[in-house]
Structures are given as C-alpha cells and as structure tokens.
C-alpha cells in the first residue's frame, strides 16, 4: 500500500488496526449477524404487503431473501473480513514523482512522525480484499495523473522558504546595517548626483546593497570605504593612509572589498549563514538561473528592509531606487490612479488572504490523511448499519477514491500557480533580472493589480478544483450506488416473479396429476 504524505503513512496503518479491532468486536459479539436477521424480517414484511397478483408470497419472499443474503455474504467476505496483512514494512511512501523531478525528500522514518508513531512500529493489521483493491487502484490512478503534470519549481514554496529564513547572527546583521550606512547610502547618493543612464535591468539592480552595477562600475563601491576598521582586512598604507590606526592592525576596506572578497567578504559570510539545505533546494528548483544569481536573489530578499522589519521590528534602513522597478509600470496617470485605487482594496484583503491560503495549502494534505483514517475506521459500522448493502459499498468506494485523488488536484493547482507566476514574471526582456526567482517568488512586494488578482485566483484553485471534483463524484457515486441498488432490486424482483410463476405452473401440473390418478381420466 502506498501513501502520499508522511502523516498518511502512519495514520493509514493506525486506521486499519482500529478497523480490525471494531470488526473483531462486532463479529465476536454476534452483532454482525443482526443485519442478516433484519434482511429476513424486511423481506418477509415486504412480501406480505404485496398484492394478490404477485403470486405465491412465500416463494416470492424466499427468492428475495436468497438474493439479499447472497449479496450480504459477498459484502462480508470481500468488504468486512480482514484478509491481506499489512504493516509499516508493507507500507510505502510514494516519492517517485519527487525523484523524477529531481527533488529529494526524506523517508518517513527520518521525520518527526517516526517518534510520534513509534508505538505502532511493530504492529500489523489486515485489510479486506475489496478495500485493498480500491486503495491500490485509487493510488495508482492518482500517481499516473500526477506523473503527467510537467515538473516545475514550486514558486509559492520558494517564497515561503525564503520568507521564513532569518539572519540569526546579530553581529553579522549589525554589519549589514553598517555596510548600508557606510557604503550603500553614500554610493547611492553619488549615483543620484551623477545621473547615469540606466537600463531597466540596471535600475532594478541598484536597488539593493549587493548591486553588481555599484560593485563593478568605477567611482562607486571602489571609491567608498568602511568608516571603522575591520580586522579581517589588515592595515594597508596605500589604501588606509590618513585614517586612524588601531592597535590590532585592522584596516579600512573599500566597499567592494568589504562585500565581495572571497571567504571574508560580507556576501560570502551571508551565504554561509543561510541553511545549506535551503541552497540545495533552491538550486535544485531553479533551473533557469546560475548559482550566483540564485544566491544574489536570496540575499537581496534576506537583507531587504521589509524582511528585516519582520525579523527585528526595526525601521527601514534604505529605500528602493524608484517607485516600482517594473519596466513599463504605470504607463499613464489614469492607469496609475486606477492601479493605486485597486491596490488599496486588494492589499487590504491580501494581508489576510495570502497567509490564510498558505496555511490552508499546508493543512489540506493533513486534513486528507485524517479523513481517510476516519473513513477506514468507520467502515465496519457503516457496513453493518447498511445491512451489507451494495449501494453503500459503491458510495464509500467512490468516496475513498475521491479522497485519494485530491492529491492530484492539489498538485495540479500548485503547478498552475507556479506556471502562471513564472509566465507573468519571467520575461527575457528584463535581461539578467529575469534570471532571478525573487521577482517571481516575492509577490507580496509587487504592486501590480494583475499579480494581486492572480494571487486570489491561484489561491482559490486549491479549494475550487477539489470542491468541483467532490461535487461531481458525490453525484456520480450516489447515482451509481442507486443504479446498482435498483438493478439488484429489479433483479431480485424478477427472480421472485419467475420463481412464483414457476411455482404456480408446478402447482397446476401437480393438481392435474392428482385428479387424473383419483378419477382415472385425464383432465
């Protein structure tokens, strides 16, 4: 048996252990036989209520009881009696899709769930044949459908990964503040004074402290210095002449050295401060960017004033260069006013909607696991209460398949979300800026109406698509179950009618034979 989440991996086995316990209780107490007695009474009462034109009511009742009991026995054998043994050794966490897309995921035993559910590690359960078949087919169809979706990076997940990353070292964070004040602020003022002609890509690039333009253009970072000595850079007479000399021999690096020097530069230490597993995931997900572009995009987010305000509840250190940084944004006064008014309303709702949708997206697979567990546990009780009705079996079968297939709809919604966002933001006309994933991931920073409307639409996909499928399957399951019940009822009725007709014919033949023997004359 395969599962699609770590929680489902353990809850499925737990559910079948409880299911077996409930069925064993019903079987040992004899309660399982009460529906069989109910079938006898129901069909006897039904036959008594039939009109005289239905023929021999006793034969009719016997035929119907025979059909109902035969169905009940089949349901008990295939849907109630535990047959196929399973344990954690037989359970399999399905990571084939992740492996195919180059994403590494841990085994369930390597997660925190292993400790929580270690008490069921040596236990086993048994699954009825029908439900084992339903589980296997449902998972197989879901896996096949999911495998047909093209591999793509999960842009929302990237956004959440980066957004929750913090610079934990207070000394390193203070150095970022120092660099902003000593280098970026002064250099940006010089940039404003010089008024160079900037491309759209360069205009976007100079809006953060690690700007390649400021680093590689003469007269900017190479002409600015740290205001205090830095021990990682020894005193250099040529560079530091005229500045205060300290006892430890520390010097005053240029801003270019301070940021870019290999191993000791601020950029290298910021990269080292980030969890290495995050770099592995990001570089595995983002295929259209170089390693340096991904690192710069991530660091740009981590040292941004907005990100630091979340972490430190402090004020902004520097403002962005320009209003938006998006090429062609606000092409006219009317368009700008329209966007501004729309943004006000959208941002008010988005402040609550975006976190809520992220939470829902994370919670949905967990809810799915608990619902599957609840359905499995309830199976013996549902079978007994329904008097082992085939209509109930088919309805639950459709419900079980629907719950398993929700995994595909959430994956489809995730892919659609990521693909639409990539199509909106990954524009080759932006040059190297298009190679960065931050314009794609950091949607909260974007001010366009289009992106915010897309947030609402894409977020709703995780609810709307499964709800539509649930409605369709509920309709289909109910009608298929009703059709099966109707066919069985008509079949049993036809069999009863045929049996009654056959009994009447036999009765007539027997009566005629008796009269012939008694009188010696054929009738």
Coordinates of N, CA, C and O in Angstrom, one line a residue, residues 206-341:
X206 N 20.4 48.3 -8.9 CA 21.0 49.2 -8.0 C 20.1 49.5 -6.8 O 20.4 50.3 -5.9
X207 N 19.0 48.7 -6.7 CA 18.1 48.9 -5.5 C 18.4 48.0 -4.4 O 17.6 47.9 -3.5
X208 N 19.6 47.4 -4.3 CA 19.9 46.6 -3.2 C 21.4 46.8 -2.9 O 22.2 47.2 -3.8
X209 N 21.9 46.4 -1.7 CA 23.3 46.7 -1.3 C 24.3 45.9 -2.1 O 25.5 46.3 -2.1
X210 N 23.9 44.8 -2.7 CA 24.9 43.9 -3.4 C 24.9 44.2 -4.9 O 25.2 43.3 -5.6
X211 N 24.5 45.4 -5.3 CA 24.3 45.7 -6.7 C 25.6 45.4 -7.5 O 26.7 45.9 -7.2
X212 N 25.5 44.6 -8.6 CA 26.6 44.4 -9.5 C 27.1 45.7 -10.2 O 28.3 45.9 -10.4
X213 N 26.1 46.6 -10.5 CA 26.5 47.8 -11.1 C 27.4 48.7 -10.2 O 28.4 49.2 -10.6
X214 N 27.0 48.8 -8.9 CA 27.8 49.6 -8.0 C 29.1 48.9 -7.7 O 30.1 49.6 -7.4
X215 N 29.2 47.6 -7.7 CA 30.4 46.9 -7.5 C 31.4 47.0 -8.6 O 32.6 47.2 -8.4
X216 N 30.9 47.0 -9.8 CA 31.8 46.8 -11.0 C 32.0 48.1 -11.8 O 32.7 48.1 -12.8
X217 N 31.3 49.2 -11.4 CA 31.4 50.5 -12.1 C 32.3 51.3 -11.3 O 32.2 51.5 -10.1
X218 N 33.3 51.9 -12.0 CA 34.3 52.7 -11.3 C 33.7 54.0 -10.7 O 32.8 54.6 -11.4
X219 N 34.1 54.4 -9.5 CA 33.6 55.6 -8.9 C 32.5 55.3 -7.9 O 32.0 56.3 -7.3
X220 N 32.2 54.1 -7.6 CA 31.1 53.8 -6.7 C 31.7 53.0 -5.5 O 32.3 53.5 -4.6
X221 N 31.5 51.7 -5.4 CA 31.9 50.9 -4.3 C 33.5 50.9 -4.2 O 34.0 50.7 -3.1
X222 N 34.2 51.0 -5.3 CA 35.6 51.0 -5.2 C 36.2 52.4 -4.7 O 37.4 52.5 -4.4
X223 N 35.3 53.4 -4.5 CA 35.7 54.7 -4.0 C 35.1 55.0 -2.7 O 35.3 56.1 -2.2
X224 N 34.4 54.1 -2.1 CA 33.9 54.2 -0.7 C 34.5 53.2 0.2 O 34.9 52.2 -0.2
X225 N 34.6 53.6 1.5 CA 35.3 52.8 2.5 C 34.5 52.6 3.8 O 33.5 53.4 4.0
X226 N 34.8 51.6 4.5 CA 34.2 51.4 5.8 C 34.7 52.5 6.7 O 35.8 53.0 6.7
X227 N 33.8 53.0 7.6 CA 34.1 54.1 8.5 C 34.8 53.7 9.7 O 35.4 54.5 10.4
X228 N 34.8 52.4 10.0 CA 35.5 51.9 11.1 C 36.4 50.7 10.7 O 36.1 50.1 9.6
X229 N 37.5 50.5 11.4 CA 38.5 49.4 10.9 C 37.8 48.1 11.1 O 37.1 47.8 12.0
X230 N 38.2 47.2 10.1 CA 37.7 45.8 10.1 C 38.9 44.9 10.2 O 39.8 44.9 9.4
X231 N 38.8 44.0 11.2 CA 40.0 43.2 11.5 C 40.3 42.1 10.4 O 41.4 41.6 10.3
X232 N 39.3 41.8 9.6 CA 39.5 40.8 8.5 C 40.4 41.4 7.4 O 40.9 40.7 6.6
X233 N 40.5 42.8 7.4 CA 41.3 43.4 6.4 C 42.5 44.1 7.0 O 42.3 45.2 7.7
X234 N 43.7 43.6 7.0 CA 44.8 44.3 7.6 C 45.1 45.7 7.1 O 44.7 46.0 6.0
X235 N 45.8 46.4 7.9 CA 46.1 47.8 7.5 C 46.9 47.8 6.2 O 47.9 47.1 6.1
X236 N 46.5 48.7 5.3 CA 47.2 48.9 4.0 C 47.5 50.3 3.9 O 46.7 51.2 3.8
X237 N 48.8 50.7 3.9 CA 49.3 52.1 3.9 C 48.7 52.8 2.7 O 48.3 54.0 2.8
X238 N 48.8 52.2 1.6 CA 48.3 52.9 0.4 C 46.8 53.2 0.5 O 46.4 54.3 0.1
X239 N 46.1 52.2 0.9 CA 44.6 52.4 1.0 C 44.2 53.2 2.2 O 43.2 54.0 2.1
X240 N 44.8 53.0 3.4 CA 44.3 53.5 4.6 C 45.0 54.7 5.1 O 44.7 55.2 6.2
X241 N 46.0 55.2 4.4 CA 46.7 56.4 4.8 C 45.8 57.6 5.1 O 44.9 57.9 4.3
X242 N 46.0 58.2 6.3 CA 45.2 59.4 6.7 C 44.0 59.0 7.6 O 43.3 59.9 8.1
X243 N 43.9 57.7 7.8 CA 42.8 57.3 8.7 C 43.4 56.8 10.1 O 44.6 56.5 10.2
X244 N 42.6 56.8 11.1 CA 43.1 56.4 12.4 C 43.5 55.0 12.4 O 42.9 54.1 12.0
X245 N 44.7 54.8 13.0 CA 45.3 53.5 13.0 C 45.1 52.9 14.4 O 45.3 53.5 15.4
X246 N 44.6 51.6 14.4 CA 44.3 51.0 15.7 C 45.4 49.9 16.0 O 46.1 49.5 15.2
X247 N 45.4 49.5 17.3 CA 46.4 48.6 17.8 C 46.4 47.2 17.2 O 47.4 46.6 17.0
X248 N 45.2 46.7 16.8 CA 45.1 45.4 16.3 C 45.5 45.3 14.8 O 45.4 44.2 14.2
X249 N 45.8 46.4 14.2 CA 46.3 46.3 12.8 C 45.2 46.2 11.8 O 45.4 45.9 10.6
X250 N 43.9 46.4 12.2 CA 42.8 46.4 11.3 C 42.8 47.6 10.4 O 43.2 48.7 10.7
X251 N 42.3 47.3 9.1 CA 42.3 48.3 8.1 C 40.9 48.7 7.7 O 39.9 48.3 8.3
X252 N 40.9 49.6 6.7 CA 39.6 50.1 6.3 C 39.4 49.7 4.8 O 39.9 50.3 3.9
X253 N 38.6 48.6 4.6 CA 38.5 48.1 3.3 C 37.6 49.0 2.4 O 36.7 49.7 3.0
X254 N 37.8 48.9 1.1 CA 36.8 49.6 0.3 C 35.5 48.8 0.3 O 35.5 47.6 0.7
X255 N 34.5 49.4 -0.1 CA 33.2 48.8 0.0 C 33.1 47.5 -1.0 O 32.5 46.5 -0.7
X256 N 33.9 47.6 -2.0 CA 34.0 46.5 -3.0 C 34.6 45.3 -2.3 O 34.2 44.2 -2.4
X257 N 35.8 45.6 -1.6 CA 36.4 44.5 -0.8 C 35.5 44.0 0.3 O 35.5 42.8 0.5
X258 N 34.9 44.9 1.0 CA 34.1 44.5 2.2 C 33.0 43.6 1.7 O 32.6 42.6 2.4
X259 N 32.4 43.8 0.6 CA 31.3 43.0 0.1 C 31.8 41.7 -0.6 O 31.3 40.6 -0.4
X260 N 32.7 41.8 -1.5 CA 33.0 40.8 -2.5 C 34.2 39.9 -2.2 O 34.4 38.9 -2.9
X261 N 35.1 40.3 -1.3 CA 36.3 39.5 -1.1 C 35.9 38.0 -0.8 O 35.1 37.7 0.1
X262 N 36.6 37.1 -1.4 CA 36.3 35.6 -1.2 C 36.6 35.2 0.2 O 37.7 35.5 0.7
X263 N 35.7 34.5 0.8 CA 35.8 33.9 2.1 C 35.6 34.8 3.2 O 35.0 34.4 4.3
X264 N 36.0 36.1 3.1 CA 35.9 37.0 4.3 C 34.9 38.2 4.0 O 34.6 38.9 4.9
X265 N 34.5 38.3 2.7 CA 33.6 39.4 2.4 C 32.2 39.2 3.0 O 31.9 38.1 3.4
X266 N 31.5 40.3 3.1 CA 30.2 40.2 3.7 C 29.2 39.3 2.9 O 28.5 38.5 3.5
X267 N 29.3 39.3 1.6 CA 28.5 38.4 0.8 C 28.7 36.9 1.1 O 27.8 36.1 1.3
X268 N 30.0 36.6 1.2 CA 30.4 35.2 1.5 C 29.9 34.7 2.8 O 29.4 33.6 3.0
X269 N 30.0 35.6 3.8 CA 29.5 35.2 5.1 C 28.0 35.2 5.2 O 27.5 34.4 6.0
X270 N 27.3 36.0 4.5 CA 25.9 35.9 4.4 C 25.4 34.6 3.8 O 24.5 33.9 4.2
X271 N 26.1 34.2 2.7 CA 25.8 32.9 2.1 C 26.0 31.8 3.1 O 25.2 30.8 3.1
X272 N 27.1 31.8 3.8 CA 27.4 30.8 4.8 C 26.4 30.7 5.9 O 26.2 29.7 6.6
X273 N 25.8 31.9 6.2 CA 24.8 32.0 7.3 C 23.5 31.3 7.0 O 22.7 31.1 7.9
X274 N 23.2 31.1 5.7 CA 21.9 30.5 5.3 C 22.1 29.0 5.4 O 23.1 28.4 5.1
X275 N 21.0 28.3 5.8 CA 21.0 26.9 5.9 C 21.4 26.3 4.6 O 20.8 26.5 3.5
X276 N 22.4 25.4 4.6 CA 22.9 24.8 3.3 C 21.8 24.0 2.6 O 21.8 23.9 1.3
X277 N 20.9 23.4 3.3 CA 19.8 22.7 2.7 C 18.9 23.6 1.9 O 18.3 23.1 0.9
X278 N 18.8 24.8 2.3 CA 17.9 25.8 1.6 C 18.6 26.1 0.2 O 17.9 26.1 -0.8
X279 N 19.9 26.2 0.2 CA 20.6 26.4 -1.1 C 20.4 25.2 -2.0 O 20.2 25.4 -3.2
X280 N 20.5 24.0 -1.4 CA 20.4 22.8 -2.2 C 19.0 22.8 -2.8 O 18.8 22.4 -4.0
X281 N 17.9 23.1 -2.1 CA 16.6 23.0 -2.6 C 16.4 24.1 -3.7 O 15.8 23.9 -4.7
X282 N 16.9 25.3 -3.4 CA 16.7 26.4 -4.3 C 17.4 26.2 -5.6 O 16.8 26.4 -6.7
X283 N 18.6 25.7 -5.6 CA 19.4 25.5 -6.8 C 18.9 24.2 -7.5 O 19.1 24.1 -8.7
X284 N 18.2 23.3 -6.8 CA 17.6 22.2 -7.5 C 16.3 22.6 -8.2 O 15.9 22.1 -9.2
X285 N 15.6 23.6 -7.6 CA 14.3 24.0 -8.1 C 14.5 25.0 -9.3 O 13.7 24.9 -10.3
X286 N 15.4 25.9 -9.1 CA 15.5 27.0 -10.1 C 16.5 26.5 -11.2 O 17.7 26.5 -10.9
X287 N 16.0 26.2 -12.4 CA 16.8 25.7 -13.4 C 17.2 26.8 -14.4 O 18.1 26.5 -15.3
X288 N 16.6 27.9 -14.4 CA 16.9 29.0 -15.4 C 17.9 30.0 -14.8 O 18.2 31.0 -15.5
X289 N 18.5 29.8 -13.7 CA 19.4 30.7 -13.1 C 20.7 30.1 -12.7 O 20.8 28.9 -12.4
X290 N 21.8 30.8 -12.7 CA 23.1 30.3 -12.3 C 23.1 30.3 -10.7 O 22.3 30.9 -10.1
X291 N 24.1 29.7 -10.2 CA 24.2 29.6 -8.7 C 24.4 31.0 -8.1 O 23.8 31.3 -7.1
X292 N 25.2 31.8 -8.8 CA 25.4 33.2 -8.3 C 24.1 34.0 -8.3 O 23.8 34.8 -7.4
X293 N 23.4 33.9 -9.4 CA 22.1 34.6 -9.5 C 21.1 34.2 -8.4 O 20.5 35.0 -7.8
X294 N 21.1 32.9 -8.1 CA 20.2 32.4 -7.0 C 20.6 33.0 -5.7 O 19.8 33.4 -4.9
X295 N 21.9 32.9 -5.4 CA 22.5 33.4 -4.1 C 22.2 34.9 -4.0 O 21.8 35.4 -2.9
X296 N 22.4 35.7 -5.1 CA 22.2 37.1 -5.0 C 20.7 37.5 -4.8 O 20.4 38.3 -4.0
X297 N 19.8 36.7 -5.5 CA 18.4 36.9 -5.3 C 17.9 36.6 -3.9 O 17.1 37.4 -3.3
X298 N 18.5 35.6 -3.3 CA 18.1 35.2 -2.0 C 18.6 36.2 -1.0 O 17.9 36.7 -0.1
X299 N 19.9 36.6 -1.1 CA 20.5 37.6 -0.2 C 19.8 38.9 -0.3 O 19.6 39.6 0.6
X300 N 19.4 39.3 -1.5 CA 18.6 40.5 -1.7 C 17.3 40.5 -0.9 O 17.0 41.5 -0.3
X301 N 16.7 39.4 -0.9 CA 15.5 39.3 0.0 C 15.8 39.3 1.4 O 15.2 40.0 2.2
X302 N 16.9 38.6 1.8 CA 17.2 38.5 3.3 C 17.6 39.8 3.9 O 17.4 40.1 5.1
X303 N 18.3 40.6 3.1 CA 18.8 41.9 3.6 C 17.9 43.1 3.3 O 18.2 44.2 3.6
X304 N 16.8 42.8 2.7 CA 15.9 43.9 2.3 C 15.3 44.5 3.6 O 15.1 43.8 4.6
X305 N 15.0 45.8 3.6 CA 14.4 46.4 4.8 C 13.1 45.8 5.2 O 12.8 45.6 6.4
X306 N 12.3 45.4 4.3 CA 11.0 44.8 4.6 C 11.2 43.4 5.4 O 10.5 43.1 6.3
X307 N 12.2 42.7 4.9 CA 12.4 41.4 5.5 C 13.0 41.6 6.9 O 12.6 40.9 7.9
X308 N 13.9 42.6 7.1 CA 14.5 42.8 8.4 C 13.4 43.4 9.4 O 13.5 43.2 10.6
X309 N 12.5 44.1 8.9 CA 11.4 44.6 9.7 C 10.6 43.5 10.3 O 10.2 43.5 11.5
X310 N 10.4 42.4 9.5 CA 9.7 41.3 10.1 C 10.5 40.6 11.2 O 10.0 40.1 12.2
X311 N 11.8 40.5 11.0 CA 12.7 39.8 11.9 C 13.0 40.6 13.1 O 13.1 40.1 14.2
X312 N 13.2 41.9 13.0 CA 13.8 42.8 14.1 C 12.8 43.8 14.5 O 13.1 44.5 15.5
X313 N 11.7 44.0 13.9 CA 10.7 45.0 14.2 C 11.4 46.4 14.3 O 11.2 47.2 15.2
X314 N 12.3 46.6 13.3 CA 13.0 47.9 13.2 C 12.6 48.6 12.0 O 11.9 48.1 11.1
X315 N 13.0 49.9 11.9 CA 12.6 50.7 10.7 C 13.4 50.3 9.5 O 14.4 49.6 9.5
X316 N 13.0 50.9 8.4 CA 13.7 50.6 7.1 C 15.1 51.3 7.2 O 15.3 52.4 7.7
X317 N 16.1 50.6 6.6 CA 17.4 51.2 6.5 C 17.6 52.0 5.3 O 18.3 53.0 5.3
X318 N 17.1 51.5 4.2 CA 17.2 52.2 2.9 C 16.0 52.0 2.1 O 15.2 51.1 2.3
X319 N 15.7 53.0 1.3 CA 14.5 52.9 0.4 C 14.9 52.4 -1.0 O 16.1 52.4 -1.3
X320 N 14.0 51.9 -1.7 CA 14.3 51.4 -3.1 C 14.5 52.6 -4.0 O 14.1 53.7 -3.8
X321 N 15.3 52.3 -5.1 CA 15.6 53.3 -6.1 C 14.5 53.4 -7.1 O 14.4 52.6 -8.0
X322 N 13.5 54.3 -6.9 CA 12.4 54.4 -7.8 C 11.2 53.8 -7.1 O 11.2 53.3 -6.0
X323 N 10.0 53.9 -7.8 CA 8.8 53.6 -7.2 C 8.4 52.1 -7.3 O 7.9 51.5 -6.4
X324 N 8.7 51.5 -8.5 CA 8.3 50.2 -8.7 C 9.4 49.3 -9.2 O 9.6 48.2 -8.7
X325 N 10.2 49.7 -10.2 CA 11.2 48.9 -10.7 C 10.7 47.9 -11.8 O 11.5 47.2 -12.3
X326 N 9.4 47.9 -12.1 CA 8.9 47.1 -13.1 C 8.9 47.8 -14.4 O 8.3 48.9 -14.5
X327 N 9.5 47.3 -15.5 CA 9.5 48.0 -16.8 C 8.1 48.3 -17.3 O 7.3 47.4 -17.3
X328 N 7.8 49.5 -17.7 CA 6.6 49.8 -18.3 C 5.4 49.9 -17.3 O 4.3 50.0 -17.6
X329 N 5.8 50.0 -16.0 CA 4.8 50.1 -15.0 C 4.2 51.5 -14.9 O 5.0 52.5 -14.9
X330 N 2.9 51.6 -14.7 CA 2.2 52.9 -14.6 C 2.5 53.8 -15.8 O 3.2 54.8 -15.8
X331 N 2.0 53.3 -17.0 CA 2.3 54.0 -18.2 C 1.6 55.3 -18.4 O 1.9 56.1 -19.2
X332 N 0.6 55.6 -17.5 CA -0.1 56.8 -17.7 C -0.7 57.2 -16.3 O -0.8 56.4 -15.4
X333 N -1.1 58.5 -16.2 CA -1.7 59.0 -15.0 C -3.0 58.2 -14.6 O -3.2 57.8 -13.5
X334 N -3.8 58.1 -15.6 CA -5.1 57.4 -15.4 C -4.9 55.9 -15.0 O -5.5 55.4 -14.0
X335 N -3.9 55.3 -15.7 CA -3.6 53.9 -15.3 C -3.0 53.8 -13.9 O -3.3 52.9 -13.1
X336 N -2.2 54.8 -13.6 CA -1.6 54.8 -12.3 C -2.6 55.0 -11.2 O -2.6 54.3 -10.1
X337 N -3.5 55.9 -11.4 CA -4.6 56.1 -10.4 C -5.5 54.9 -10.2 O -5.8 54.5 -9.1
X338 N -5.8 54.3 -11.4 CA -6.6 53.1 -11.3 C -5.9 52.0 -10.5 O -6.5 51.3 -9.7
X339 N -4.6 51.8 -10.8 CA -3.9 50.7 -10.1 C -3.8 51.1 -8.6 O -3.9 50.2 -7.8
X340 N -3.6 52.3 -8.3 CA -3.5 52.7 -6.9 C -4.7 52.4 -6.1 O -4.7 51.9 -5.0
X341 N -5.9 52.8 -6.7 CA -7.1 52.6 -6.0 C -7.4 51.1 -5.9 O -7.8 50.6 -4.9

